[in-house]
Amino acid sequence: MTTTASLLSPPSQDAVQTLAQRAGFLVRWDDADGQTHTVTPDVLRALLDAMGLRCDNAAQCRDSLAFLDSPASLSDDVQIVTRVGIPATLPALSLIAGRKRLAYRVHLETEGVVDGMTEVDPDSGASLLPPIDVAGYHRLELGNNVYSVIVAPPHAHRLPSDAREWGMSVPLYGLRQEGDGGLGHFGALADAASAIAEHGAQALAISPAHAMFSARPGQFSPYSPSNRQWYNVAHIDPAALCGEAEAQEAARRLRLVPGYAQRERQRLVNWPAASAARLQVLRHLYDLREHWLSAGQTSALKRFRRDGLDSLEAHARFEMLHQRLHSTHGDDWRRWPVGLRSPWAPQVERMAYEHADDVAFHVFLQWLALEGLQRAQGNARDAGMGIGLIADMAVGVDSTGSEAWADPGHLLRGVSLGAPPDLFNRAGQVWGLTTFSPWAMHQHGYRPFIATLRAALAFAGGVRIDHVLGLSRLWVCPDGAPAASGAYLRYPLDALLAIVALESSRHRALMVGEDLGTVPSDFRARVATQGVLGTDVLWFARSAPSPTQSKKTPAFLDPSQWRADAVATTSTHDLPTVVGWWTGRDIAWRARLASMSMDARLARRHRREDRTALWRAMSAAGVVNDSGRAAAPAASAEMTSDVASPPGRAPTTTPLDAIVSFVAQSPSPLVLLPIADAIGAKEADNLPGTTTEHPNWRRRLGAPVDVLLGTPDVASRIARFARVRAAAGRK
């Protein structure tokens, strides 16, 4: 017999684990060393509480579990996700009045209906919706219930199996153009796309273009956005509105020209000053819009605002409020007066009415941002790129941003995303971000996830999904807790991949998943079968050492052994450049930072061994000739690839051309060459684990992209890279 005292007593460990597992947490996990860990009940309770599932005593655990198991926890927005030609399991509500078979009608997204009778799974006894042969977002009538049905194609859009394309990657903020005021913009991106296409590139990958905080220009990491459904207005090119002369005249009237000139000479972006000046110019032009905005543009802006619906209106209202409140009430909307914590609260409605022109200005900025991105994609396609821009979708958002303010019910609360301790970071990582709640997606459908994908696909021919493992599981920690005090939270991988496949197919856009690091053994194969390309980076393309050779430096794989279902690249924004890696620049940075303990001498010794291993692999691959000299002509004194070295011994100078050619031999359908490696840059864009200690997300290119690529050594390197890439397709 259950007593009141027993119900109010602390829950058992089994009860906490049962609830946690039902909510999607993994109570046990294996670390990078293969050791199994069990998450403590205290951590599980903290995580459950953040999801609104109380478990302080036995009664609360029981009630929370009953809520999760109850059909009443499902709303009318619940969506059934399946594939073309595959039956779908129906919610338990379909067994109304004990009937195992029910008549149904499917209203197809395009037009027409499909009528039939549900079936019964002979193994599980569950009700099944027979296969639907039309991909799309459909509506199912079943008894008195109406459901959304997402039917996806077998896989995402793919390049031809014999494709051997190549492209480049650039940081948006680092692009340079005369008169840019010290910060890259979409106009420079459009010019870069044209210039890169002239060399034969089929794709141009960019850093995330998500909306940031106009009133918080000091937060500029593109992977810590305010809202992933809208765009970064700091990258708008004012000249695209009304011409270069008018934009420069606006800067002159606002007395911004001296600051422009000073920042344009600097090697690092001064984000607060550059973005503030750009927004000043844009506001000035907005106030004078009647003088230059055509009737067609005015109509397009009105359509944009209408089509943006509540999501656009909420973001614009947030930007208006954040600008007005951050100095008096702080940057975190969760600490604003209660009446201002929702976009549809009466007090917010009143402020939006009183400051309607400010709200309209932020709508206007979003319109310009998307126009700028679409213009860049148009330039890429017109110049001959088959793919064009590849957008980058961050894994999460800042909890204090507009996405969390506008629709907090779809996001995790009270937790931060991160990574558990691993071989690269023994303390683990806490990113200070949140993302979609898997439970909320199940309860309310997948609309925010779909909207985020579509925001990227609105201007791009491909999307890179950062930390694609997050479609399957994410490491979450209670706010304020260290990374070790976390747990993995499961996500509906099959459903999310189905949506990715559907949106990818509709837009004929490539999908790339950043699948670096430690992932479950079957994860890469599952993602690849859905048409999502993985990511192969040179530094990690190593053979696994045998137990008897565990202390030896792992050999670099021959490019022919790289994955044919992944995008290949020399490096990424979180890793050293080719020159930086070869010369140990990343080791020097970490040794310089007292807060980052490391054995620099040991790290340098390992890097020498790594260089030798890579040199041997390049020799075997034929990009270094028998005399120990790289097969390409000299580039410069520091990064020459025409360097003499005894056979089997790596040179001290960087064989950049040989390394680039080595990666070009990959069987991947697409190889991306970062512009930093095309020009032989030494410094990395970002040093993980640092904030202000290293100039993350601030490095500018030395000249416009067309100028950089036109220099003889860079042009020669890219031409050789393209030739090797073409030859790889003929093997």
PDB file of C-alpha atoms in Angstrom, residues 121-347:
ATOM      1  CA  ASP A 121       1.347  -3.998 -37.346  1.00  0.00           C
ATOM      2  CA  PRO A 122       1.322  -7.791 -36.809  1.00  0.00           C
ATOM      3  CA  ASP A 123       4.322  -7.599 -34.482  1.00  0.00           C
ATOM      4  CA  SER A 124       3.554  -4.611 -32.255  1.00  0.00           C
ATOM      5  CA  GLY A 125      -0.201  -4.304 -32.730  1.00  0.00           C
ATOM      6  CA  ALA A 126       0.231  -0.577 -33.461  1.00  0.00           C
ATOM      7  CA  SER A 127      -2.011   1.205 -35.925  1.00  0.00           C
ATOM      8  CA  LEU A 128      -0.300   2.039 -39.197  1.00  0.00           C
ATOM      9  CA  LEU A 129      -0.979   4.577 -41.893  1.00  0.00           C
ATOM     10  CA  PRO A 130      -0.389   2.814 -45.241  1.00  0.00           C
ATOM     11  CA  PRO A 131       2.436   4.205 -47.405  1.00  0.00           C
ATOM     12  CA  ILE A 132       1.968   7.558 -49.139  1.00  0.00           C
ATOM     13  CA  ASP A 133       3.790   7.930 -52.433  1.00  0.00           C
ATOM     14  CA  VAL A 134       3.866  11.731 -52.583  1.00  0.00           C
ATOM     15  CA  ALA A 135       6.519  13.641 -50.607  1.00  0.00           C
ATOM     16  CA  GLY A 136       5.344  16.747 -48.808  1.00  0.00           C
ATOM     17  CA  TYR A 137       3.579  18.227 -45.803  1.00  0.00           C
ATOM     18  CA  HIS A 138       0.109  16.654 -45.779  1.00  0.00           C
ATOM     19  CA  ARG A 139      -2.948  16.699 -43.507  1.00  0.00           C
ATOM     20  CA  LEU A 140      -4.444  13.493 -42.112  1.00  0.00           C
ATOM     21  CA  GLU A 141      -8.068  13.176 -40.986  1.00  0.00           C
ATOM     22  CA  LEU A 142      -8.518  10.183 -38.705  1.00  0.00           C
ATOM     23  CA  GLY A 143     -11.803   9.878 -36.865  1.00  0.00           C
ATOM     24  CA  ASN A 144     -12.279  13.175 -35.044  1.00  0.00           C
ATOM     25  CA  ASN A 145      -8.568  13.946 -35.057  1.00  0.00           C
ATOM     26  CA  VAL A 146      -6.454  15.877 -37.540  1.00  0.00           C
ATOM     27  CA  TYR A 147      -2.699  15.366 -37.791  1.00  0.00           C
ATOM     28  CA  SER A 148       0.108  16.745 -39.901  1.00  0.00           C
ATOM     29  CA  VAL A 149       1.994  14.111 -41.879  1.00  0.00           C
ATOM     30  CA  ILE A 150       5.488  14.777 -43.169  1.00  0.00           C
ATOM     31  CA  VAL A 151       6.410  12.418 -45.998  1.00  0.00           C
ATOM     32  CA  ALA A 152      10.043  12.643 -47.045  1.00  0.00           C
ATOM     33  CA  PRO A 153      11.874  11.322 -50.087  1.00  0.00           C
ATOM     34  CA  PRO A 154      14.353   8.460 -49.583  1.00  0.00           C
ATOM     35  CA  HIS A 155      17.316  10.805 -49.208  1.00  0.00           C
ATOM     36  CA  ALA A 156      18.484  14.385 -49.500  1.00  0.00           C
ATOM     37  CA  HIS A 157      19.590  16.003 -52.741  1.00  0.00           C
ATOM     38  CA  ARG A 158      22.882  14.552 -53.917  1.00  0.00           C
ATOM     39  CA  LEU A 159      25.591  15.428 -56.382  1.00  0.00           C
ATOM     40  CA  PRO A 160      26.172  12.853 -59.136  1.00  0.00           C
ATOM     41  CA  SER A 161      28.129   9.812 -57.959  1.00  0.00           C
ATOM     42  CA  ASP A 162      31.050  10.708 -60.233  1.00  0.00           C
ATOM     43  CA  ALA A 163      31.163  14.379 -59.168  1.00  0.00           C
ATOM     44  CA  ARG A 164      34.576  15.739 -58.176  1.00  0.00           C
ATOM     45  CA  GLU A 165      33.734  19.379 -57.582  1.00  0.00           C
ATOM     46  CA  TRP A 166      35.629  21.916 -55.539  1.00  0.00           C
ATOM     47  CA  GLY A 167      34.886  25.158 -53.795  1.00  0.00           C
ATOM     48  CA  MET A 168      36.240  27.596 -51.255  1.00  0.00           C
ATOM     49  CA  SER A 169      35.223  28.796 -47.811  1.00  0.00           C
ATOM     50  CA  VAL A 170      35.412  32.380 -46.541  1.00  0.00           C
ATOM     51  CA  PRO A 171      34.567  34.199 -43.307  1.00  0.00           C
ATOM     52  CA  LEU A 172      31.902  36.821 -43.975  1.00  0.00           C
ATOM     53  CA  TYR A 173      33.302  39.303 -41.484  1.00  0.00           C
ATOM     54  CA  GLY A 174      36.829  39.036 -42.932  1.00  0.00           C
ATOM     55  CA  LEU A 175      35.936  40.001 -46.499  1.00  0.00           C
ATOM     56  CA  ARG A 176      37.448  43.268 -47.604  1.00  0.00           C
ATOM     57  CA  GLN A 177      36.223  45.913 -50.043  1.00  0.00           C
ATOM     58  CA  GLU A 178      37.054  49.571 -50.438  1.00  0.00           C
ATOM     59  CA  GLY A 179      34.702  51.723 -48.385  1.00  0.00           C
ATOM     60  CA  ASP A 180      33.463  48.846 -46.192  1.00  0.00           C
ATOM     61  CA  GLY A 181      34.239  50.656 -42.946  1.00  0.00           C
ATOM     62  CA  GLY A 182      36.279  47.771 -41.568  1.00  0.00           C
ATOM     63  CA  LEU A 183      33.734  44.939 -41.683  1.00  0.00           C
ATOM     64  CA  GLY A 184      32.850  42.453 -44.408  1.00  0.00           C
ATOM     65  CA  HIS A 185      29.441  42.750 -46.047  1.00  0.00           C
ATOM     66  CA  PHE A 186      27.182  40.969 -48.500  1.00  0.00           C
ATOM     67  CA  GLY A 187      28.330  43.155 -51.377  1.00  0.00           C
ATOM     68  CA  ALA A 188      31.882  41.917 -50.862  1.00  0.00           C
ATOM     69  CA  LEU A 189      30.487  38.380 -50.694  1.00  0.00           C
ATOM     70  CA  ALA A 190      28.794  38.820 -54.066  1.00  0.00           C
ATOM     71  CA  ASP A 191      32.065  40.039 -55.576  1.00  0.00           C
ATOM     72  CA  ALA A 192      33.959  37.163 -53.930  1.00  0.00           C
ATOM     73  CA  ALA A 193      31.522  34.647 -55.390  1.00  0.00           C
ATOM     74  CA  SER A 194      32.110  35.991 -58.894  1.00  0.00           C
ATOM     75  CA  ALA A 195      35.878  36.019 -58.450  1.00  0.00           C
ATOM     76  CA  ILE A 196      36.072  32.497 -57.042  1.00  0.00           C
ATOM     77  CA  ALA A 197      33.765  31.145 -59.752  1.00  0.00           C
ATOM     78  CA  GLU A 198      36.141  32.478 -62.405  1.00  0.00           C
ATOM     79  CA  HIS A 199      38.708  29.956 -61.159  1.00  0.00           C
ATOM     80  CA  GLY A 200      36.263  27.078 -61.653  1.00  0.00           C
ATOM     81  CA  ALA A 201      34.872  26.706 -58.127  1.00  0.00           C
ATOM     82  CA  GLN A 202      31.370  25.286 -57.851  1.00  0.00           C
ATOM     83  CA  ALA A 203      30.672  26.274 -54.241  1.00  0.00           C
ATOM     84  CA  LEU A 204      31.428  28.977 -51.698  1.00  0.00           C
ATOM     85  CA  ALA A 205      30.939  28.088 -48.037  1.00  0.00           C
ATOM     86  CA  ILE A 206      30.443  30.999 -45.632  1.00  0.00           C
ATOM     87  CA  SER A 207      30.378  31.525 -41.887  1.00  0.00           C
ATOM     88  CA  PRO A 208      26.914  31.636 -40.255  1.00  0.00           C
ATOM     89  CA  ALA A 209      24.742  34.575 -41.296  1.00  0.00           C
ATOM     90  CA  HIS A 210      22.311  34.253 -38.363  1.00  0.00           C
ATOM     91  CA  ALA A 211      20.818  37.310 -36.671  1.00  0.00           C
ATOM     92  CA  MET A 212      22.936  38.724 -33.867  1.00  0.00           C
ATOM     93  CA  PHE A 213      22.230  41.539 -31.382  1.00  0.00           C
ATOM     94  CA  SER A 214      22.148  45.054 -32.855  1.00  0.00           C
ATOM     95  CA  ALA A 215      22.378  46.530 -29.348  1.00  0.00           C
ATOM     96  CA  ARG A 216      25.164  44.140 -28.283  1.00  0.00           C
ATOM     97  CA  PRO A 217      27.854  44.492 -30.966  1.00  0.00           C
ATOM     98  CA  GLY A 218      30.479  43.107 -28.598  1.00  0.00           C
ATOM     99  CA  GLN A 219      28.948  39.648 -29.073  1.00  0.00           C
ATOM    100  CA  PHE A 220      30.021  38.658 -32.551  1.00  0.00           C
ATOM    101  CA  SER A 221      30.794  34.946 -32.602  1.00  0.00           C
ATOM    102  CA  PRO A 222      28.641  33.744 -35.514  1.00  0.00           C
ATOM    103  CA  TYR A 223      28.029  30.512 -33.605  1.00  0.00           C
ATOM    104  CA  SER A 224      26.325  32.331 -30.683  1.00  0.00           C
ATOM    105  CA  PRO A 225      23.423  33.979 -32.505  1.00  0.00           C
ATOM    106  CA  SER A 226      20.275  35.639 -31.256  1.00  0.00           C
ATOM    107  CA  ASN A 227      18.027  33.983 -33.843  1.00  0.00           C
ATOM    108  CA  ARG A 228      18.725  31.337 -36.506  1.00  0.00           C
ATOM    109  CA  GLN A 229      15.571  32.131 -38.472  1.00  0.00           C
ATOM    110  CA  TRP A 230      16.777  35.632 -39.395  1.00  0.00           C
ATOM    111  CA  TYR A 231      19.945  37.309 -40.601  1.00  0.00           C
ATOM    112  CA  ASN A 232      22.940  39.304 -39.444  1.00  0.00           C
ATOM    113  CA  VAL A 233      22.182  42.910 -40.366  1.00  0.00           C
ATOM    114  CA  ALA A 234      25.737  44.015 -39.548  1.00  0.00           C
ATOM    115  CA  HIS A 235      26.766  42.508 -42.907  1.00  0.00           C
ATOM    116  CA  ILE A 236      24.385  44.609 -45.020  1.00  0.00           C
ATOM    117  CA  ASP A 237      26.113  46.607 -47.744  1.00  0.00           C
ATOM    118  CA  PRO A 238      24.611  50.126 -47.638  1.00  0.00           C
ATOM    119  CA  ALA A 239      25.720  50.775 -51.210  1.00  0.00           C
ATOM    120  CA  ALA A 240      23.423  47.991 -52.410  1.00  0.00           C
ATOM    121  CA  LEU A 241      20.437  50.160 -51.436  1.00  0.00           C
ATOM    122  CA  CYS A 242      21.106  53.325 -53.328  1.00  0.00           C
ATOM    123  CA  GLY A 243      24.558  53.212 -54.880  1.00  0.00           C
ATOM    124  CA  GLU A 244      28.070  53.835 -53.630  1.00  0.00           C
ATOM    125  CA  ALA A 245      27.857  57.615 -53.924  1.00  0.00           C
ATOM    126  CA  GLU A 246      24.719  57.893 -51.789  1.00  0.00           C
ATOM    127  CA  ALA A 247      26.096  55.516 -49.166  1.00  0.00           C
ATOM    128  CA  GLN A 248      29.350  57.465 -48.921  1.00  0.00           C
ATOM    129  CA  GLU A 249      27.425  60.728 -48.702  1.00  0.00           C
ATOM    130  CA  ALA A 250      25.453  59.308 -45.772  1.00  0.00           C
ATOM    131  CA  ALA A 251      28.708  58.379 -44.024  1.00  0.00           C
ATOM    132  CA  ARG A 252      30.055  61.876 -44.681  1.00  0.00           C
ATOM    133  CA  ARG A 253      26.959  63.558 -43.256  1.00  0.00           C
ATOM    134  CA  LEU A 254      27.179  61.387 -40.167  1.00  0.00           C
ATOM    135  CA  ARG A 255      30.897  62.241 -39.833  1.00  0.00           C
ATOM    136  CA  LEU A 256      31.876  58.593 -40.063  1.00  0.00           C
ATOM    137  CA  VAL A 257      34.414  58.799 -42.906  1.00  0.00           C
ATOM    138  CA  PRO A 258      37.550  59.232 -40.717  1.00  0.00           C
ATOM    139  CA  GLY A 259      36.571  56.182 -38.669  1.00  0.00           C
ATOM    140  CA  TYR A 260      35.881  54.235 -41.855  1.00  0.00           C
ATOM    141  CA  ALA A 261      39.351  54.948 -43.182  1.00  0.00           C
ATOM    142  CA  GLN A 262      41.056  54.069 -39.915  1.00  0.00           C
ATOM    143  CA  ARG A 263      39.264  50.722 -39.533  1.00  0.00           C
ATOM    144  CA  GLU A 264      39.839  49.784 -43.163  1.00  0.00           C
ATOM    145  CA  ARG A 265      43.591  49.938 -42.538  1.00  0.00           C
ATOM    146  CA  GLN A 266      43.389  47.559 -39.583  1.00  0.00           C
ATOM    147  CA  ARG A 267      44.030  43.805 -39.769  1.00  0.00           C
ATOM    148  CA  LEU A 268      41.344  43.008 -37.187  1.00  0.00           C
ATOM    149  CA  VAL A 269      37.645  43.858 -37.202  1.00  0.00           C
ATOM    150  CA  ASN A 270      36.624  46.396 -34.582  1.00  0.00           C
ATOM    151  CA  TRP A 271      33.143  44.942 -34.252  1.00  0.00           C
ATOM    152  CA  PRO A 272      31.541  47.495 -31.878  1.00  0.00           C
ATOM    153  CA  ALA A 273      32.679  50.507 -33.897  1.00  0.00           C
ATOM    154  CA  ALA A 274      32.235  49.022 -37.377  1.00  0.00           C
ATOM    155  CA  SER A 275      28.781  47.551 -36.831  1.00  0.00           C
ATOM    156  CA  ALA A 276      27.513  50.642 -34.981  1.00  0.00           C
ATOM    157  CA  ALA A 277      28.662  52.903 -37.819  1.00  0.00           C
ATOM    158  CA  ARG A 278      27.057  50.676 -40.426  1.00  0.00           C
ATOM    159  CA  LEU A 279      23.727  50.688 -38.578  1.00  0.00           C
ATOM    160  CA  GLN A 280      23.916  54.489 -38.330  1.00  0.00           C
ATOM    161  CA  VAL A 281      24.251  54.732 -42.092  1.00  0.00           C
ATOM    162  CA  LEU A 282      21.433  52.260 -42.636  1.00  0.00           C
ATOM    163  CA  ARG A 283      19.139  54.171 -40.295  1.00  0.00           C
ATOM    164  CA  HIS A 284      19.959  57.405 -42.109  1.00  0.00           C
ATOM    165  CA  LEU A 285      19.143  55.808 -45.447  1.00  0.00           C
ATOM    166  CA  TYR A 286      15.963  54.293 -44.016  1.00  0.00           C
ATOM    167  CA  ASP A 287      14.770  57.701 -42.840  1.00  0.00           C
ATOM    168  CA  LEU A 288      15.284  58.999 -46.388  1.00  0.00           C
ATOM    169  CA  ARG A 289      13.840  55.936 -48.095  1.00  0.00           C
ATOM    170  CA  GLU A 290      11.152  57.865 -49.943  1.00  0.00           C
ATOM    171  CA  HIS A 291      13.898  59.498 -52.012  1.00  0.00           C
ATOM    172  CA  TRP A 292      15.374  56.288 -53.395  1.00  0.00           C
ATOM    173  CA  LEU A 293      13.050  53.341 -52.667  1.00  0.00           C
ATOM    174  CA  SER A 294      11.137  52.463 -55.839  1.00  0.00           C
ATOM    175  CA  ALA A 295       7.490  51.463 -55.931  1.00  0.00           C
ATOM    176  CA  GLY A 296       8.540  47.904 -56.698  1.00  0.00           C
ATOM    177  CA  GLN A 297      10.908  47.811 -53.723  1.00  0.00           C
ATOM    178  CA  THR A 298       8.226  49.235 -51.454  1.00  0.00           C
ATOM    179  CA  SER A 299       5.832  46.501 -52.530  1.00  0.00           C
ATOM    180  CA  ALA A 300       8.525  43.863 -52.056  1.00  0.00           C
ATOM    181  CA  LEU A 301       9.190  45.114 -48.535  1.00  0.00           C
ATOM    182  CA  LYS A 302       5.490  44.932 -47.681  1.00  0.00           C
ATOM    183  CA  ARG A 303       5.295  41.364 -49.010  1.00  0.00           C
ATOM    184  CA  PHE A 304       8.385  40.435 -47.036  1.00  0.00           C
ATOM    185  CA  ARG A 305       6.828  41.681 -43.811  1.00  0.00           C
ATOM    186  CA  ARG A 306       3.559  39.918 -44.542  1.00  0.00           C
ATOM    187  CA  ASP A 307       5.262  36.637 -45.396  1.00  0.00           C
ATOM    188  CA  GLY A 308       7.514  36.840 -42.326  1.00  0.00           C
ATOM    189  CA  LEU A 309       4.461  36.439 -40.104  1.00  0.00           C
ATOM    190  CA  ASP A 310       4.825  36.381 -36.325  1.00  0.00           C
ATOM    191  CA  SER A 311       8.446  35.255 -36.412  1.00  0.00           C
ATOM    192  CA  LEU A 312       9.666  38.379 -38.196  1.00  0.00           C
ATOM    193  CA  GLU A 313       7.452  40.680 -36.148  1.00  0.00           C
ATOM    194  CA  ALA A 314       8.700  39.135 -32.896  1.00  0.00           C
ATOM    195  CA  HIS A 315      12.350  39.505 -33.885  1.00  0.00           C
ATOM    196  CA  ALA A 316      11.847  43.132 -34.906  1.00  0.00           C
ATOM    197  CA  ARG A 317      10.065  43.880 -31.635  1.00  0.00           C
ATOM    198  CA  PHE A 318      12.869  42.247 -29.673  1.00  0.00           C
ATOM    199  CA  GLU A 319      15.475  44.361 -31.442  1.00  0.00           C
ATOM    200  CA  MET A 320      13.496  47.509 -30.672  1.00  0.00           C
ATOM    201  CA  LEU A 321      13.062  46.584 -27.000  1.00  0.00           C
ATOM    202  CA  HIS A 322      16.634  45.390 -26.574  1.00  0.00           C
ATOM    203  CA  GLN A 323      17.921  48.699 -27.888  1.00  0.00           C
ATOM    204  CA  ARG A 324      15.770  50.587 -25.390  1.00  0.00           C
ATOM    205  CA  LEU A 325      16.151  48.349 -22.352  1.00  0.00           C
ATOM    206  CA  HIS A 326      19.667  46.960 -22.360  1.00  0.00           C
ATOM    207  CA  SER A 327      21.199  49.984 -20.631  1.00  0.00           C
ATOM    208  CA  THR A 328      18.548  50.159 -17.881  1.00  0.00           C
ATOM    209  CA  HIS A 329      17.271  46.604 -17.437  1.00  0.00           C
ATOM    210  CA  GLY A 330      20.189  44.601 -18.778  1.00  0.00           C
ATOM    211  CA  ASP A 331      20.853  42.425 -21.799  1.00  0.00           C
ATOM    212  CA  ASP A 332      18.918  39.388 -20.583  1.00  0.00           C
ATOM    213  CA  TRP A 333      15.207  39.567 -21.437  1.00  0.00           C
ATOM    214  CA  ARG A 334      14.511  37.102 -18.614  1.00  0.00           C
ATOM    215  CA  ARG A 335      15.316  39.955 -16.208  1.00  0.00           C
ATOM    216  CA  TRP A 336      13.133  42.511 -17.952  1.00  0.00           C
ATOM    217  CA  PRO A 337       9.812  43.517 -16.336  1.00  0.00           C
ATOM    218  CA  VAL A 338       7.349  40.637 -16.532  1.00  0.00           C
ATOM    219  CA  GLY A 339       5.132  42.496 -18.984  1.00  0.00           C
ATOM    220  CA  LEU A 340       7.968  42.658 -21.522  1.00  0.00           C
ATOM    221  CA  ARG A 341       8.934  38.997 -21.627  1.00  0.00           C
ATOM    222  CA  SER A 342       6.683  37.982 -24.496  1.00  0.00           C
ATOM    223  CA  PRO A 343       6.272  39.539 -27.958  1.00  0.00           C
ATOM    224  CA  TRP A 344       2.485  39.413 -27.609  1.00  0.00           C
ATOM    225  CA  ALA A 345       2.116  40.742 -24.057  1.00  0.00           C
ATOM    226  CA  PRO A 346      -0.138  43.846 -23.832  1.00  0.00           C
ATOM    227  CA  GLN A 347       2.728  46.041 -22.693  1.00  0.00           C
TER     228      GLN A 347
END
